[in-house]
PDB file of C-alpha atoms in Angstrom:
ATOM      1  CA  MET A   1      15.611  19.475   3.767  1.00  0.00           C
ATOM      2  CA  ILE A   2      12.391  17.738   2.714  1.00  0.00           C
ATOM      3  CA  ASN A   3       9.195  19.788   3.016  1.00  0.00           C
ATOM      4  CA  THR A   4       6.865  17.213   4.532  1.00  0.00           C
ATOM      5  CA  ASP A   5       3.907  19.623   4.140  1.00  0.00           C
ATOM      6  CA  GLU A   6       4.103  19.061   0.364  1.00  0.00           C
ATOM      7  CA  LEU A   7       3.968  15.231   0.530  1.00  0.00           C
ATOM      8  CA  CYS A   8       0.954  13.348  -0.767  1.00  0.00           C
ATOM      9  CA  ILE A   9      -0.228   9.741  -0.941  1.00  0.00           C
ATOM     10  CA  VAL A  10      -1.265   8.383  -4.320  1.00  0.00           C
ATOM     11  CA  ASN A  11      -3.707   5.611  -5.161  1.00  0.00           C
ATOM     12  CA  TYR A  12      -3.537   3.981  -8.542  1.00  0.00           C
ATOM     13  CA  CYS A  13      -6.598   2.302 -10.029  1.00  0.00           C
ATOM     14  CA  HIS A  14      -6.810   0.267 -13.175  1.00  0.00           C
ATOM     15  CA  PRO A  15      -9.238   1.764 -15.777  1.00  0.00           C
ATOM     16  CA  ASN A  16     -11.631  -1.207 -15.239  1.00  0.00           C
ATOM     17  CA  CYS A  17     -11.725  -0.845 -11.465  1.00  0.00           C
ATOM     18  CA  VAL A  18     -13.249   1.342  -8.775  1.00  0.00           C
ATOM     19  CA  PRO A  19     -10.830   3.593  -6.805  1.00  0.00           C
ATOM     20  CA  PHE A  20     -10.332   3.118  -3.058  1.00  0.00           C
ATOM     21  CA  PHE A  21     -11.284  -0.534  -2.895  1.00  0.00           C
ATOM     22  CA  ASN A  22      -9.861  -3.479  -0.981  1.00  0.00           C
ATOM     23  CA  ILE A  23     -11.144  -6.789  -2.228  1.00  0.00           C
ATOM     24  CA  CYS A  24     -10.577  -8.413   1.178  1.00  0.00           C
ATOM     25  CA  ARG A  25     -13.427  -6.355   2.589  1.00  0.00           C
ATOM     26  CA  LEU A  26     -15.900  -8.375   0.588  1.00  0.00           C
ATOM     27  CA  PRO A  27     -17.432 -11.614   1.844  1.00  0.00           C
ATOM     28  CA  LYS A  28     -15.139 -14.436   0.837  1.00  0.00           C
ATOM     29  CA  GLU A  29     -17.373 -15.879  -1.939  1.00  0.00           C
ATOM     30  CA  GLU A  30     -17.957 -12.424  -3.441  1.00  0.00           C
ATOM     31  CA  ALA A  31     -14.241 -11.659  -3.226  1.00  0.00           C
ATOM     32  CA  PHE A  32     -13.418 -14.846  -5.193  1.00  0.00           C
ATOM     33  CA  ALA A  33     -16.151 -14.189  -7.783  1.00  0.00           C
ATOM     34  CA  THR A  34     -14.970 -10.630  -8.261  1.00  0.00           C
ATOM     35  CA  ALA A  35     -11.286 -11.664  -8.542  1.00  0.00           C
ATOM     36  CA  TYR A  36     -11.979 -14.321 -11.151  1.00  0.00           C
ATOM     37  CA  LYS A  37     -14.219 -11.959 -13.141  1.00  0.00           C
ATOM     38  CA  MET A  38     -11.513  -9.229 -13.143  1.00  0.00           C
ATOM     39  CA  ALA A  39      -8.788 -11.728 -14.094  1.00  0.00           C
ATOM     40  CA  LYS A  40     -10.901 -13.165 -16.969  1.00  0.00           C
ATOM     41  CA  GLU A  41     -11.897  -9.718 -18.268  1.00  0.00           C
ATOM     42  CA  ASN A  42      -8.331  -8.387 -18.141  1.00  0.00           C
ATOM     43  CA  PRO A  43      -6.053 -11.289 -19.034  1.00  0.00           C
ATOM     44  CA  ASP A  44      -3.168  -9.163 -20.234  1.00  0.00           C
ATOM     45  CA  THR A  45      -3.179  -6.744 -17.315  1.00  0.00           C
ATOM     46  CA  THR A  46      -0.339  -6.909 -14.785  1.00  0.00           C
ATOM     47  CA  ALA A  47      -2.566  -5.634 -11.960  1.00  0.00           C
ATOM     48  CA  PHE A  48      -4.819  -8.699 -12.163  1.00  0.00           C
ATOM     49  CA  TYR A  49      -2.298 -11.516 -12.491  1.00  0.00           C
ATOM     50  CA  ARG A  50      -2.656 -12.198  -8.737  1.00  0.00           C
ATOM     51  CA  PHE A  51      -6.427 -12.587  -9.158  1.00  0.00           C
ATOM     52  CA  ALA A  52      -5.976 -15.419 -11.652  1.00  0.00           C
ATOM     53  CA  ASP A  53      -4.380 -17.307  -8.690  1.00  0.00           C
ATOM     54  CA  PHE A  54      -6.754 -16.077  -6.011  1.00  0.00           C
ATOM     55  CA  GLU A  55      -6.662 -19.312  -4.004  1.00  0.00           C
ATOM     56  CA  ASN A  56      -3.072 -18.426  -3.109  1.00  0.00           C
ATOM     57  CA  TYR A  57      -3.350 -14.636  -3.166  1.00  0.00           C
ATOM     58  CA  TYR A  58      -6.428 -14.281  -0.934  1.00  0.00           C
ATOM     59  CA  PRO A  59      -5.061 -16.053   2.140  1.00  0.00           C
ATOM     60  CA  ARG A  60      -1.719 -14.256   1.786  1.00  0.00           C
ATOM     61  CA  ARG A  61      -3.496 -10.910   1.534  1.00  0.00           C
ATOM     62  CA  MET A  62      -5.626 -11.636   4.569  1.00  0.00           C
ATOM     63  CA  LYS A  63      -2.564 -12.671   6.614  1.00  0.00           C
ATOM     64  CA  THR A  64      -0.684  -9.601   5.409  1.00  0.00           C
ATOM     65  CA  ASP A  65      -3.518  -7.240   6.394  1.00  0.00           C
ATOM     66  CA  ALA A  66      -3.828  -8.865   9.835  1.00  0.00           C
ATOM     67  CA  TYR A  67      -0.078  -8.588  10.315  1.00  0.00           C
ATOM     68  CA  LEU A  68      -0.068  -4.906   9.319  1.00  0.00           C
ATOM     69  CA  TYR A  69      -3.104  -4.172  11.503  1.00  0.00           C
ATOM     70  CA  ASP A  70      -1.434  -5.683  14.531  1.00  0.00           C
ATOM     71  CA  LEU A  71       1.916  -4.037  13.835  1.00  0.00           C
ATOM     72  CA  PHE A  72       0.321  -0.569  13.349  1.00  0.00           C
ATOM     73  CA  ASN A  73      -1.668  -1.013  16.607  1.00  0.00           C
ATOM     74  CA  SER A  74       1.564  -1.910  18.394  1.00  0.00           C
ATOM     75  CA  LEU A  75       3.090   1.359  17.133  1.00  0.00           C
ATOM     76  CA  GLY A  76       0.179   3.400  18.540  1.00  0.00           C
ATOM     77  CA  GLY A  77      -2.091   3.509  15.477  1.00  0.00           C
ATOM     78  CA  SER A  78      -5.896   3.461  15.735  1.00  0.00           C
ATOM     79  CA  PRO A  79      -7.088   1.779  12.506  1.00  0.00           C
ATOM     80  CA  LYS A  80     -10.788   2.096  11.770  1.00  0.00           C
ATOM     81  CA  GLU A  81     -10.697  -0.655   9.127  1.00  0.00           C
ATOM     82  CA  ARG A  82      -9.260  -4.234   9.363  1.00  0.00           C
ATOM     83  CA  HIS A  83      -8.120  -4.000   5.743  1.00  0.00           C
ATOM     84  CA  PRO A  84      -6.351  -0.774   4.701  1.00  0.00           C
ATOM     85  CA  LEU A  85      -6.516   1.002   1.381  1.00  0.00           C
ATOM     86  CA  SER A  86      -3.170   0.979  -0.392  1.00  0.00           C
ATOM     87  CA  PHE A  87      -1.421   4.103  -1.573  1.00  0.00           C
ATOM     88  CA  VAL A  88       2.186   5.059  -2.320  1.00  0.00           C
ATOM     89  CA  LEU A  89       4.025   8.075  -1.014  1.00  0.00           C
ATOM     90  CA  GLN A  90       4.506  10.748  -3.693  1.00  0.00           C
ATOM     91  CA  GLY A  91       3.670   8.404  -6.549  1.00  0.00           C
ATOM     92  CA  SER A  92       5.412   5.695  -8.526  1.00  0.00           C
ATOM     93  CA  GLU A  93       5.880   5.409 -12.246  1.00  0.00           C
ATOM     94  CA  TYR A  94       6.334   1.649 -11.641  1.00  0.00           C
ATOM     95  CA  LEU A  95       2.854   1.357 -10.092  1.00  0.00           C
ATOM     96  CA  ASP A  96       1.260   3.763 -12.617  1.00  0.00           C
ATOM     97  CA  ASN A  97       2.388   1.347 -15.401  1.00  0.00           C
ATOM     98  CA  TRP A  98       1.407  -1.742 -13.323  1.00  0.00           C
ATOM     99  CA  PHE A  99      -2.165  -0.388 -13.040  1.00  0.00           C
ATOM    100  CA  GLY A 100      -2.408   0.374 -16.721  1.00  0.00           C
ATOM    101  CA  LYS A 101      -2.126   4.111 -16.490  1.00  0.00           C
ATOM    102  CA  GLY A 102      -5.615   4.328 -15.035  1.00  0.00           C
ATOM    103  CA  THR A 103      -7.130   6.646 -12.460  1.00  0.00           C
ATOM    104  CA  ILE A 104      -4.802   8.434 -10.077  1.00  0.00           C
ATOM    105  CA  ASN A 105      -6.017   9.942  -6.775  1.00  0.00           C
ATOM    106  CA  LYS A 106      -3.875  12.044  -4.474  1.00  0.00           C
ATOM    107  CA  ILE A 107      -4.449  13.072  -0.849  1.00  0.00           C
ATOM    108  CA  ARG A 108      -2.251  15.544   1.057  1.00  0.00           C
ATOM    109  CA  LEU A 109      -0.455  13.636   3.768  1.00  0.00           C
ATOM    110  CA  LYS A 110      -0.676  16.537   6.184  1.00  0.00           C
ATOM    111  CA  ASP A 111      -4.507  16.166   6.097  1.00  0.00           C
ATOM    112  CA  ILE A 112      -4.402  12.614   7.489  1.00  0.00           C
ATOM    113  CA  PRO A 113      -3.916  12.179  11.316  1.00  0.00           C
ATOM    114  CA  SER A 114      -1.109   9.859  12.339  1.00  0.00           C
ATOM    115  CA  ALA A 115      -3.555   7.493  13.943  1.00  0.00           C
ATOM    116  CA  TYR A 116      -4.836   6.426  10.516  1.00  0.00           C
ATOM    117  CA  ILE A 117      -1.874   5.965   8.305  1.00  0.00           C
ATOM    118  CA  SER A 118       1.180   3.761   8.233  1.00  0.00           C
ATOM    119  CA  PHE A 119       4.050   3.183   5.786  1.00  0.00           C
ATOM    120  CA  THR A 120       6.188   0.285   4.645  1.00  0.00           C
ATOM    121  CA  LEU A 121       9.299   0.361   2.527  1.00  0.00           C
ATOM    122  CA  GLY A 122       8.176  -1.450  -0.581  1.00  0.00           C
ATOM    123  CA  ASP A 123       5.191  -3.790  -1.073  1.00  0.00           C
ATOM    124  CA  SER A 124       3.732  -4.967   2.185  1.00  0.00           C
ATOM    125  CA  MET A 125       2.811  -8.333   0.690  1.00  0.00           C
ATOM    126  CA  VAL A 126       6.438  -9.410   1.068  1.00  0.00           C
ATOM    127  CA  VAL A 127       5.774 -10.180   4.750  1.00  0.00           C
ATOM    128  CA  THR A 128       3.666 -13.259   3.974  1.00  0.00           C
ATOM    129  CA  LYS A 129       5.134 -16.465   5.240  1.00  0.00           C
ATOM    130  CA  LYS A 130       6.792 -18.842   2.854  1.00  0.00           C
ATOM    131  CA  ASP A 131       8.201 -22.197   4.131  1.00  0.00           C
ATOM    132  CA  GLY A 132       7.883 -20.910   7.712  1.00  0.00           C
ATOM    133  CA  LEU A 133       9.897 -17.762   7.129  1.00  0.00           C
ATOM    134  CA  MET A 134       8.777 -14.293   6.364  1.00  0.00           C
ATOM    135  CA  VAL A 135       9.536 -13.623   2.687  1.00  0.00           C
ATOM    136  CA  ASN A 136      10.819 -10.163   3.592  1.00  0.00           C
ATOM    137  CA  GLU A 137      13.257 -11.821   6.059  1.00  0.00           C
ATOM    138  CA  ILE A 138      14.628 -13.911   3.251  1.00  0.00           C
ATOM    139  CA  GLN A 139      15.000 -10.988   0.793  1.00  0.00           C
ATOM    140  CA  HIS A 140      15.670  -7.891   2.878  1.00  0.00           C
ATOM    141  CA  GLY A 141      15.453  -8.458   6.623  1.00  0.00           C
ATOM    142  CA  LYS A 142      12.460  -7.604   8.781  1.00  0.00           C
ATOM    143  CA  LEU A 143       9.534  -5.553   7.345  1.00  0.00           C
ATOM    144  CA  ILE A 144       9.967  -1.874   8.207  1.00  0.00           C
ATOM    145  CA  MET A 145       6.723  -0.070   9.165  1.00  0.00           C
ATOM    146  CA  TYR A 146       6.656   3.629  10.009  1.00  0.00           C
ATOM    147  CA  THR A 147       4.111   5.786  11.665  1.00  0.00           C
ATOM    148  CA  LYS A 148       3.690   9.248  10.189  1.00  0.00           C
ATOM    149  CA  GLU A 149       5.976  10.673  12.903  1.00  0.00           C
ATOM    150  CA  MET A 150       8.622   8.015  12.400  1.00  0.00           C
ATOM    151  CA  LEU A 151       8.655   8.658   8.666  1.00  0.00           C
ATOM    152  CA  TYR A 152       8.838  12.422   9.168  1.00  0.00           C
ATOM    153  CA  ASP A 153      11.743  11.876  11.556  1.00  0.00           C
ATOM    154  CA  VAL A 154      13.609   9.821   8.939  1.00  0.00           C
ATOM    155  CA  LEU A 155      12.928  12.360   6.196  1.00  0.00           C
ATOM    156  CA  ASN A 156      13.848  15.393   8.408  1.00  0.00           C
ATOM    157  CA  ARG A 157      17.220  13.819   9.134  1.00  0.00           C
ATOM    158  CA  TYR A 158      17.879  13.002   5.465  1.00  0.00           C
ATOM    159  CA  ASN A 159      20.383  15.270   3.794  1.00  0.00           C
ATOM    160  CA  GLY A 160      18.915  15.709   0.314  1.00  0.00           C
ATOM    161  CA  THR A 161      15.670  15.985  -1.607  1.00  0.00           C
ATOM    162  CA  PHE A 162      12.790  13.541  -1.447  1.00  0.00           C
ATOM    163  CA  GLY A 163      13.701  12.422  -4.976  1.00  0.00           C
ATOM    164  CA  ASP A 164      17.197  11.642  -3.729  1.00  0.00           C
ATOM    165  CA  PHE A 165      15.699   9.643  -0.872  1.00  0.00           C
ATOM    166  CA  LEU A 166      13.495   7.628  -3.233  1.00  0.00           C
ATOM    167  CA  ASN A 167      16.420   7.032  -5.562  1.00  0.00           C
ATOM    168  CA  GLU A 168      18.374   5.516  -2.722  1.00  0.00           C
ATOM    169  CA  ILE A 169      15.634   3.100  -1.727  1.00  0.00           C
ATOM    170  CA  ASN A 170      14.279   2.469  -5.219  1.00  0.00           C
ATOM    171  CA  GLU A 171      16.554  -0.439  -6.212  1.00  0.00           C
ATOM    172  CA  LYS A 172      15.640  -2.414  -3.108  1.00  0.00           C
ATOM    173  CA  TYR A 173      12.016  -1.361  -2.504  1.00  0.00           C
ATOM    174  CA  LYS A 174      10.676   0.530  -5.630  1.00  0.00           C
ATOM    175  CA  TYR A 175       8.350   2.771  -3.590  1.00  0.00           C
ATOM    176  CA  ILE A 176       7.071   3.607  -0.132  1.00  0.00           C
ATOM    177  CA  GLU A 177       3.674   1.974   0.445  1.00  0.00           C
ATOM    178  CA  ALA A 178       1.113   3.853   2.534  1.00  0.00           C
ATOM    179  CA  GLN A 179      -1.692   2.040   4.300  1.00  0.00           C
ATOM    180  CA  LEU A 180      -4.720   4.241   4.962  1.00  0.00           C
ATOM    181  CA  TRP A 181      -6.759   2.847   7.846  1.00  0.00           C
ATOM    182  CA  ASP A 182      -9.768   5.291   7.705  1.00  0.00           C
ATOM    183  CA  ASP A 183     -11.767   5.613   4.468  1.00  0.00           C
ATOM    184  CA  GLY A 184     -13.144   8.998   5.471  1.00  0.00           C
ATOM    185  CA  TYR A 185     -10.010  10.718   4.246  1.00  0.00           C
ATOM    186  CA  CYS A 186     -10.729   9.511   0.702  1.00  0.00           C
ATOM    187  CA  ASN A 187     -13.494  12.105   0.473  1.00  0.00           C
ATOM    188  CA  LEU A 188     -10.998  14.965   0.782  1.00  0.00           C
ATOM    189  CA  SER A 189     -10.639  17.337  -2.105  1.00  0.00           C
ATOM    190  CA  PRO A 190      -8.131  15.837  -4.505  1.00  0.00           C
ATOM    191  CA  TRP A 191      -4.994  17.725  -5.331  1.00  0.00           C
TER     192      TRP A 191
END
């Protein structure tokens, strides 16, 4: 059985960035200027490839955040922010490499009330529409969002370790994304 009290959410931050930041919270002009600056200063960095094409990334990210916000509200969440901070459940070597082995921050999941955190299997950006269809519907079926209770229910019914669970979903999703909807929990003592 998986001990959910030991789970944490992990935020990866490239060495040239500030932790706990969502570029979509900036005014549009400032967001574009910041994105272009980061892409220009870090041309060989995987984490900033999307900023080099910010005209396409920005509207997709805005739509995705709005979709996640509405979906989380429909599941009983109470987000304090319109744009969440992105984390991953228990960490991801894939994302650590993607963010250039930069700063890693962890927060115990048990310290975050259910009203302020949601989870998706894999990258939430796959929900953005492409040719009238949700990209996720094309690749995997409908986006799966969990509340904390829903995720705990899935994990408590799983017959194996958390590592086994991640290995089963890894090929299709790579990680479990966590969306933190209240910045106040970023001030908790790190693990």
